[in-house]
CSV table of C-alpha atoms in Angstrom, one decimal:
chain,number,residue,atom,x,y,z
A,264,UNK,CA,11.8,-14.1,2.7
A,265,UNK,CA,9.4,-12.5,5.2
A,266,UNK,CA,7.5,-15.5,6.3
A,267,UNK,CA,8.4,-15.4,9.9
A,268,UNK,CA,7.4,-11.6,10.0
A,269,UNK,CA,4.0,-12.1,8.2
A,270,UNK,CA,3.7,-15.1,10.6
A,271,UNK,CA,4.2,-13.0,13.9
A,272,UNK,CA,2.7,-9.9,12.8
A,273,UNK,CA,-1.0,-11.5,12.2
A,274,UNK,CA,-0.7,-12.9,15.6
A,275,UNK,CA,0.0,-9.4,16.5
A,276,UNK,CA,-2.9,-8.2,14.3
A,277,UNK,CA,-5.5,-10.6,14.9
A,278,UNK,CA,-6.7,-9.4,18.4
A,279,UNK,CA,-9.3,-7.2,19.7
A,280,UNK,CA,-7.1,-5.5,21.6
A,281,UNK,CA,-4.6,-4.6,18.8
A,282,UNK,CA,-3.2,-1.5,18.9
A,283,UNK,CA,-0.3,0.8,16.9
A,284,UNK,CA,1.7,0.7,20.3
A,285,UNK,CA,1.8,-3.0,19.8
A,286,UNK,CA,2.7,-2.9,16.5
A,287,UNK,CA,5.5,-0.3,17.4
A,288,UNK,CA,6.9,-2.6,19.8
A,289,UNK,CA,6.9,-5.3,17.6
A,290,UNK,CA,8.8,-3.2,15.3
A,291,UNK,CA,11.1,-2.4,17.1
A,292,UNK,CA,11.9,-5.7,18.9
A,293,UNK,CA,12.5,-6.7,15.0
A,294,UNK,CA,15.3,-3.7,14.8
A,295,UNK,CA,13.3,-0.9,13.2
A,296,UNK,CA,14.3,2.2,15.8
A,297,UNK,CA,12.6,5.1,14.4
A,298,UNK,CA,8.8,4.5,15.0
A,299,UNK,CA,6.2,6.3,16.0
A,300,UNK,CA,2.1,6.1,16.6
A,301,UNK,CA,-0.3,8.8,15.9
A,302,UNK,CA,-3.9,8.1,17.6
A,303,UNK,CA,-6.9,10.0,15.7
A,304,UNK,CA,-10.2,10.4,16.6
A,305,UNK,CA,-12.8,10.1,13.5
A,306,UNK,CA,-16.6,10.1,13.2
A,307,UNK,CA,-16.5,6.8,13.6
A,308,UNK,CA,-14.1,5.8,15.8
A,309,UNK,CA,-10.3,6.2,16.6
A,310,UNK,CA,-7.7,4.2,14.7
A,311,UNK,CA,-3.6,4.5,15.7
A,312,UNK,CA,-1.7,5.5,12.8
A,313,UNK,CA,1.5,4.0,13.2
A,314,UNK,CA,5.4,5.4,10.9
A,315,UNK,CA,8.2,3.2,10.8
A,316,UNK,CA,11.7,4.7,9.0
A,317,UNK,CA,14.2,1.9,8.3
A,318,UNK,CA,17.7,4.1,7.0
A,319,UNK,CA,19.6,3.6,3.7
A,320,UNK,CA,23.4,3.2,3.8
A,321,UNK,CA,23.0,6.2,1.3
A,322,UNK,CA,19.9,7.5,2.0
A,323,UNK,CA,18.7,10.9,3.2
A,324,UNK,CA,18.8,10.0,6.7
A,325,UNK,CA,22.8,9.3,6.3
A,326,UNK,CA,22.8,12.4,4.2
A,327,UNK,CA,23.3,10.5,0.8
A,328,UNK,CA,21.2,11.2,-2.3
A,329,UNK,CA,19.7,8.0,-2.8
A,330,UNK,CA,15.5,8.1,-3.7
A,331,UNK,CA,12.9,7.2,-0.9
A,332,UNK,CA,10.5,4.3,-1.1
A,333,UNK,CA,7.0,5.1,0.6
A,334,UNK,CA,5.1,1.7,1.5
A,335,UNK,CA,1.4,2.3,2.5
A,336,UNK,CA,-0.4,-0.2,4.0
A,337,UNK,CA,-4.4,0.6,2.8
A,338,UNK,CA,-7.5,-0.3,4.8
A,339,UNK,CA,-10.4,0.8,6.8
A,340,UNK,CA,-9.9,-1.2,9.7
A,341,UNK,CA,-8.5,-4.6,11.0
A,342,UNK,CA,-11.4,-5.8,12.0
A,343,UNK,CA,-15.0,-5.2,12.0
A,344,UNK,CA,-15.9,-5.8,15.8
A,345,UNK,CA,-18.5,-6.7,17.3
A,346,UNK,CA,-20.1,-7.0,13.8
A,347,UNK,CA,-17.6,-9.6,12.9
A,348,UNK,CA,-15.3,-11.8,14.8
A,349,UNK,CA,-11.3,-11.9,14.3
A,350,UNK,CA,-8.8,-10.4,11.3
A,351,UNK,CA,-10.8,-9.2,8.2
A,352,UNK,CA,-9.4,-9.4,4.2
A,353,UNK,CA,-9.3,-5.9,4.5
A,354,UNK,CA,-6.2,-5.7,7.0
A,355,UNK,CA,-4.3,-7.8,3.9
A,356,UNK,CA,-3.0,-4.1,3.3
A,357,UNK,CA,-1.6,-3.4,7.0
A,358,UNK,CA,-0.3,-6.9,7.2
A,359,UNK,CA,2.1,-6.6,4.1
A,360,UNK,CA,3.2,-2.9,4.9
A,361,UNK,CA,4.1,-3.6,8.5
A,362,UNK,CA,6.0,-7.3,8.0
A,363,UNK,CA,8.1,-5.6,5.1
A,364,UNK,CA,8.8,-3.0,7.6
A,365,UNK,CA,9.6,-5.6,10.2
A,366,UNK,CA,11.8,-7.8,7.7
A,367,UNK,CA,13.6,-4.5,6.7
A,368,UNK,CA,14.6,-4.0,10.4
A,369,UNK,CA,15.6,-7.7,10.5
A,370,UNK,CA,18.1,-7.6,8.1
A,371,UNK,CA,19.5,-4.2,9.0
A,372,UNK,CA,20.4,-5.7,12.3
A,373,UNK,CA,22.0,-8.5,10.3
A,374,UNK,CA,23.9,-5.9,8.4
A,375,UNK,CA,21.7,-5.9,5.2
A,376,UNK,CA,21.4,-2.3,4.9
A,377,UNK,CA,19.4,-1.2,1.5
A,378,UNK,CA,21.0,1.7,-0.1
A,379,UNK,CA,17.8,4.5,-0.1
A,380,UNK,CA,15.8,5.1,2.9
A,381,UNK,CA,12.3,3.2,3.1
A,382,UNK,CA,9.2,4.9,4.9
A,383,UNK,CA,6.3,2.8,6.1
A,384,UNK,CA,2.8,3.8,7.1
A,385,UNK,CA,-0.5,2.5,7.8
A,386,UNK,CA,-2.9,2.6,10.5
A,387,UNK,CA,-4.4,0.2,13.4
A,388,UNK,CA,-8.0,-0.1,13.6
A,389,UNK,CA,-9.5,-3.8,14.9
A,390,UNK,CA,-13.2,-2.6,15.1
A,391,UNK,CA,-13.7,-0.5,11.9
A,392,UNK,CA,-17.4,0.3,10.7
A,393,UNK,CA,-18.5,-1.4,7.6
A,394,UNK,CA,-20.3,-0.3,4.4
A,395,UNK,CA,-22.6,-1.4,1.6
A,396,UNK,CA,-20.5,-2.0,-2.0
A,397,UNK,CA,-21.1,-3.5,-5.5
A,398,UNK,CA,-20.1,-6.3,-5.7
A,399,UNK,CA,-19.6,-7.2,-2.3
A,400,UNK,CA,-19.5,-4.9,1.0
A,401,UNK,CA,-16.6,-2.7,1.8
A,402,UNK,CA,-14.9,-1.8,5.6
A,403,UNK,CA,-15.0,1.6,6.2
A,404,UNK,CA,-13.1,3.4,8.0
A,405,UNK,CA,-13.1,5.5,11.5
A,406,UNK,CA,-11.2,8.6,10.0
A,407,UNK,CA,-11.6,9.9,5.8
A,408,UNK,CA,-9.6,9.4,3.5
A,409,UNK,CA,-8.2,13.0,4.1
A,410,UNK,CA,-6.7,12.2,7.4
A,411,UNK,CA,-5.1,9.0,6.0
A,412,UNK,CA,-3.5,11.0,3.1
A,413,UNK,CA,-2.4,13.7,5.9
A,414,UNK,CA,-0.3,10.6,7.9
A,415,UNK,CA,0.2,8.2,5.6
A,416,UNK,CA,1.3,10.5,2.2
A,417,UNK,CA,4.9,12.0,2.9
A,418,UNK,CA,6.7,14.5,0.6
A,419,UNK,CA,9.7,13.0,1.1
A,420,UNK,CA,8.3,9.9,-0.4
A,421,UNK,CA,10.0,10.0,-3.9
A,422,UNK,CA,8.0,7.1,-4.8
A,423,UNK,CA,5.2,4.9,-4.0
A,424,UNK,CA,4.0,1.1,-3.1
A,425,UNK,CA,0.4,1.5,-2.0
A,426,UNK,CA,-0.5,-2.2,-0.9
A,427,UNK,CA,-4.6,-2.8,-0.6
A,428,UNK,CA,-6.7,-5.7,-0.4
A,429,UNK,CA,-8.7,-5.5,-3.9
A,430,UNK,CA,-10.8,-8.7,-3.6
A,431,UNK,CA,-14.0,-7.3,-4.1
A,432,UNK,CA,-14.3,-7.1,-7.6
A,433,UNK,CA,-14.5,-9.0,-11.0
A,434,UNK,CA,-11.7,-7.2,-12.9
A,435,UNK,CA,-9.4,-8.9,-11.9
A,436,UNK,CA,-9.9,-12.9,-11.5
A,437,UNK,CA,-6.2,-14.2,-10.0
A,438,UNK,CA,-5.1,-15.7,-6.9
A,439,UNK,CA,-2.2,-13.8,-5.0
A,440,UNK,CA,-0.9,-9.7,-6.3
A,441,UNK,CA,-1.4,-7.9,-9.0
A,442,UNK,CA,0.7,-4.2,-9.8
A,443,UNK,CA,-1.6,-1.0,-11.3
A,444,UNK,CA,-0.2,1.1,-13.9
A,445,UNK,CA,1.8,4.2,-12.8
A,446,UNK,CA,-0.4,6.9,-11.7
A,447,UNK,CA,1.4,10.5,-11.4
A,448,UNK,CA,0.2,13.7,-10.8
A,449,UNK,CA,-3.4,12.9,-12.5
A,450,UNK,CA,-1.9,10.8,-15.5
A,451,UNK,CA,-2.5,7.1,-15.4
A,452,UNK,CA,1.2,5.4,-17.2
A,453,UNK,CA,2.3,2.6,-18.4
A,454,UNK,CA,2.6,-0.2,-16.4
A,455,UNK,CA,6.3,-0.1,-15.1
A,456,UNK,CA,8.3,-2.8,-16.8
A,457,UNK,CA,11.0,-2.9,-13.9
A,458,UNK,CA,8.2,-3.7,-11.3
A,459,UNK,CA,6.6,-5.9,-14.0
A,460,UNK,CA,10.0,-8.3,-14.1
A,461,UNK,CA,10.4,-8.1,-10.6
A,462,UNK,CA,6.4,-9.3,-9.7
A,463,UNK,CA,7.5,-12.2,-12.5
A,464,UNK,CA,10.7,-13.0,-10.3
A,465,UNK,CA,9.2,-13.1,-7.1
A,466,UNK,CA,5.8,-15.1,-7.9
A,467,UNK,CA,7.5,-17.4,-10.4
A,468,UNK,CA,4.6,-16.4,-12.9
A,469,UNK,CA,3.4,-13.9,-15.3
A,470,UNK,CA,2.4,-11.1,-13.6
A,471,UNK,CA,-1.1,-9.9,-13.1
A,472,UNK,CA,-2.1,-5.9,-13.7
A,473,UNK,CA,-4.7,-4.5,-12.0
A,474,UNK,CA,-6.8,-2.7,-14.5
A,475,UNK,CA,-7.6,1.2,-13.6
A,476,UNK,CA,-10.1,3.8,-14.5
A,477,UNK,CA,-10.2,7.7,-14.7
A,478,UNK,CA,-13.3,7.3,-11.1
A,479,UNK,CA,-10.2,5.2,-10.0
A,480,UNK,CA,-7.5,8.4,-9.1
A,481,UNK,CA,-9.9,10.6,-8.3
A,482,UNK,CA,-10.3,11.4,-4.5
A,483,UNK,CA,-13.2,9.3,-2.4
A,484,UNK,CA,-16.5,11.7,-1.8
A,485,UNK,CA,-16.9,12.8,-5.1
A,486,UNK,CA,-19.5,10.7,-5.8
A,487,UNK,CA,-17.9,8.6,-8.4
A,488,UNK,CA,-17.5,4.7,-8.1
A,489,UNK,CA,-14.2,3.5,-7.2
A,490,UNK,CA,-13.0,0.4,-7.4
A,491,UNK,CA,-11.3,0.9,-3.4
A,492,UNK,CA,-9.3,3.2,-1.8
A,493,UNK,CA,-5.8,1.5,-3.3
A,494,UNK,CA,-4.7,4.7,-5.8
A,495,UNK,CA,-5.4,7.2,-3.1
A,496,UNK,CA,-2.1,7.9,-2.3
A,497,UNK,CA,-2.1,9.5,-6.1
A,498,UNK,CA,-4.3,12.2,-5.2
A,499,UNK,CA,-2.0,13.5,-2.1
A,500,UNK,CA,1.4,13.5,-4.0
A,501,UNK,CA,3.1,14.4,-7.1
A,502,UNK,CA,5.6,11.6,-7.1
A,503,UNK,CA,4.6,8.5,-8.5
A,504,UNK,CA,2.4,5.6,-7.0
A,505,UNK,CA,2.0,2.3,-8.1
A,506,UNK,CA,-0.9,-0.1,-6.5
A,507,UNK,CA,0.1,-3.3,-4.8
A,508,UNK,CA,-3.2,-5.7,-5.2
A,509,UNK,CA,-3.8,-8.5,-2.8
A,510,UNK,CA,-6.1,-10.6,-5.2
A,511,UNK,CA,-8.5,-13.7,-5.6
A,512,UNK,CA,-10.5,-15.2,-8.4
A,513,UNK,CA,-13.6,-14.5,-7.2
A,514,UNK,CA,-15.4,-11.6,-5.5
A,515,UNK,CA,-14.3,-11.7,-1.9
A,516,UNK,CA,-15.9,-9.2,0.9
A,517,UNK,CA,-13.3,-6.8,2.3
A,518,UNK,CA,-15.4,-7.8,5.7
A,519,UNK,CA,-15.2,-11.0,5.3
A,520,UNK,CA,-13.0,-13.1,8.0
A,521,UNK,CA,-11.1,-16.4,7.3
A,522,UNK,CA,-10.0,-14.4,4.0
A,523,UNK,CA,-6.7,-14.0,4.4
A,524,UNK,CA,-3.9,-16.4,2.3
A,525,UNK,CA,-0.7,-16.1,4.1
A,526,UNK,CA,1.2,-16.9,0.9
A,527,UNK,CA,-0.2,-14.2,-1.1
A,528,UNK,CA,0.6,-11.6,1.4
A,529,UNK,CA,4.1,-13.2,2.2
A,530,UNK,CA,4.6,-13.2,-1.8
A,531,UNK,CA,3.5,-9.3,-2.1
A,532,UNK,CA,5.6,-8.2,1.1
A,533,UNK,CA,8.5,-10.2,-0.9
A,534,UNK,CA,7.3,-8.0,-4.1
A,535,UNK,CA,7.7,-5.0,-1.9
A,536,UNK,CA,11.1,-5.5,-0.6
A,537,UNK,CA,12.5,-6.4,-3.8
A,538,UNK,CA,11.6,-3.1,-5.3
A,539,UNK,CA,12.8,-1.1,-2.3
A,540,UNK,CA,15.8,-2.4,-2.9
A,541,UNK,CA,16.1,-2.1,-6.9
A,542,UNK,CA,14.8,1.5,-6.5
A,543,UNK,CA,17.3,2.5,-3.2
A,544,UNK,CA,19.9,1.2,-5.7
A,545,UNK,CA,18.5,3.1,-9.0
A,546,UNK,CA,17.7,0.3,-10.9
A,547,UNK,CA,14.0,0.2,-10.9
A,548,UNK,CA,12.0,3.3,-12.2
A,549,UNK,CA,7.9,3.5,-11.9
A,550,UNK,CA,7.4,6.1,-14.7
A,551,UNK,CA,9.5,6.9,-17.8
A,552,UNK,CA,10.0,10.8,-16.9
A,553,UNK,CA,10.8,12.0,-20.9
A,554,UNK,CA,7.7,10.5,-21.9
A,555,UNK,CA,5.7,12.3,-18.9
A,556,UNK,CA,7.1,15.3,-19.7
A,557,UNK,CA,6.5,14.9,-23.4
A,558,UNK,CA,2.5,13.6,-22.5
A,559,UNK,CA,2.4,17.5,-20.0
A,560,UNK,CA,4.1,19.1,-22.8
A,561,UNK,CA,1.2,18.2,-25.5
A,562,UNK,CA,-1.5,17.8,-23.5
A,563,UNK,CA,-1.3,19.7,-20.3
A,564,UNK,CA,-1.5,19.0,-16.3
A,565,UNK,CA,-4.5,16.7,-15.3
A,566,UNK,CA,-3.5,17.3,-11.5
A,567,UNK,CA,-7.6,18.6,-11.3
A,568,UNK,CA,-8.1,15.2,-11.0
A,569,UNK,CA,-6.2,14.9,-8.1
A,570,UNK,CA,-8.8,17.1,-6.6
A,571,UNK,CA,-12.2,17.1,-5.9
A,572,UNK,CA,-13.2,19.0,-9.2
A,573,UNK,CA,-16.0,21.8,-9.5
């Protein structure tokens, strides 16, 4: 349980001054060796993009064969300083990535080694622009969406979590996570029923599914509503990605401070970890590949979605 992580990490977080060489040493004071922090300069701003590698016992780091879990913390910024004061809802995203990281390097210095390897990435940013949204505002961010894909979207990612704050909306009306359907290569899927049982295991509850639409995969800047940056990830990568929802009932702004429930973020970290282990281990699969190859056999590829489009 990665209270303690969660616990320490938005002390860590919730500072003006925070920065991805914090976070890095945080990291690696909780046993996560390989990490390292990328600082890039945007139109807006700079934000530290920060990479932590915690090794499987048969993953491709030991030379094994077992699959890769990318975790992608999604956000435009921390905070939203000087415009407003302390940790924003929209950092929910960074906060879950970086304390699943930190609990993964925890128990591997206990000797809890999970069998695949687990990449994490997400980015440091405590004084983020913001910008106007339907229901409620948005952050921005200091760098596009492009240059998060470029640092946060791996190839040797053979699958992945992509955990966002998704608060501001009224689609979906529930208090704590919520999972997306599978999105792969330009195909929204059904709804992994591993990941479904495992959200049900961890939360104690039915799970909750984030609903998703076509605007939804498609890249930002095409002038298309989206509901928030959380299926991004789809539209740098051809393995599968699955969105990790931090959710309320109602509409919350992703700018708004004094937002953040611990418990929900604890309880999606937990989600996370869970799967990284079921999928190191082989026992958790996000998409049914016979009946994606059956759907490209009959209908085609619908990677031009996963572009910008004419």
């Amino acid at each position: 349980m990665p209270w303690r992580e969660v616990l320490d990490l938005y002390d860590v977080l919730d500072d003006a001054s925070a920065s991805g060489e914090a976070v890095a040493a945080w990291l690696r004071k909780n046993g996560v060796d390989d990490v390292s922090v990328t600082t890039v300069q945007g139109d807006k701003g700079s934000t530290d993009f920060v990479r932590a590698v915690i090794p499987g016992s048969r993953g491709r780091t030991a030379g094994g064969d077992a699959p890769t879990l990318g975790v992608i913390g999604r956000l435009g910024g921390l905070g939203a300083r000087p415009e407003r004061i302390g940790f924003v809802s929209d950092g929910d995203g960074a906060l879950v990535a970086l304390a699943v990281a930190g609990k993964l390097g925890s128990m591997l210095r206990r000797g809890d080694q999970l069998p695949g390897d687990v990449i994490v990435a997400t980015h440091v940013c405590p004084d983020a622009p913001t910008r106007p949204h339907d229901p409620v505002p948005f952050m921005d961010s200091p760098v596009d969406l492009a240059a998060m894909n470029e640092h946060e979207v791996e190839q040797g990612m053979d699958a992945v979590l992509s955990v966002d704050t998704t608060k501001g909306n009224r689609i979906v009306n529930h208090h704590g996570f919520a999972i997306s359907p599978t999105v792969k290569e330009g195909w929204i899927l059904r709804v992994s029923e591993d990941l479904l049982e495992l959200a049900s295991q961890v939360s104690g509850k039915l799970p909750a599914v984030l609903p998703l639409t076509m605007q939804d995969i498609t890249p930002y800047g095409n002038d298309v509503y989206h509901v928030n940056s959380i299926l991004q990830p789809c539209t740098a990568t051809s393995a599968p990605v699955v969105g990790v929802a931090i959710t309320t009932e109602t509409a919350v702004p992703g700018c708004g401070t004094g937002a953040t429930d611990l418990a929900s973020v604890e309880s999606a970290a937990r989600f996370c970890l869970e799967a990284a282990k079921s999928y190191g281990a082989g026992t958790c699969e996000l998409f049914d590949a016979a009946d994606f190859d059956r759907l490209t056999s009959r209908y085609g590829s619908m990677r031009h979605l996963q572009t910008m489009g004419s």
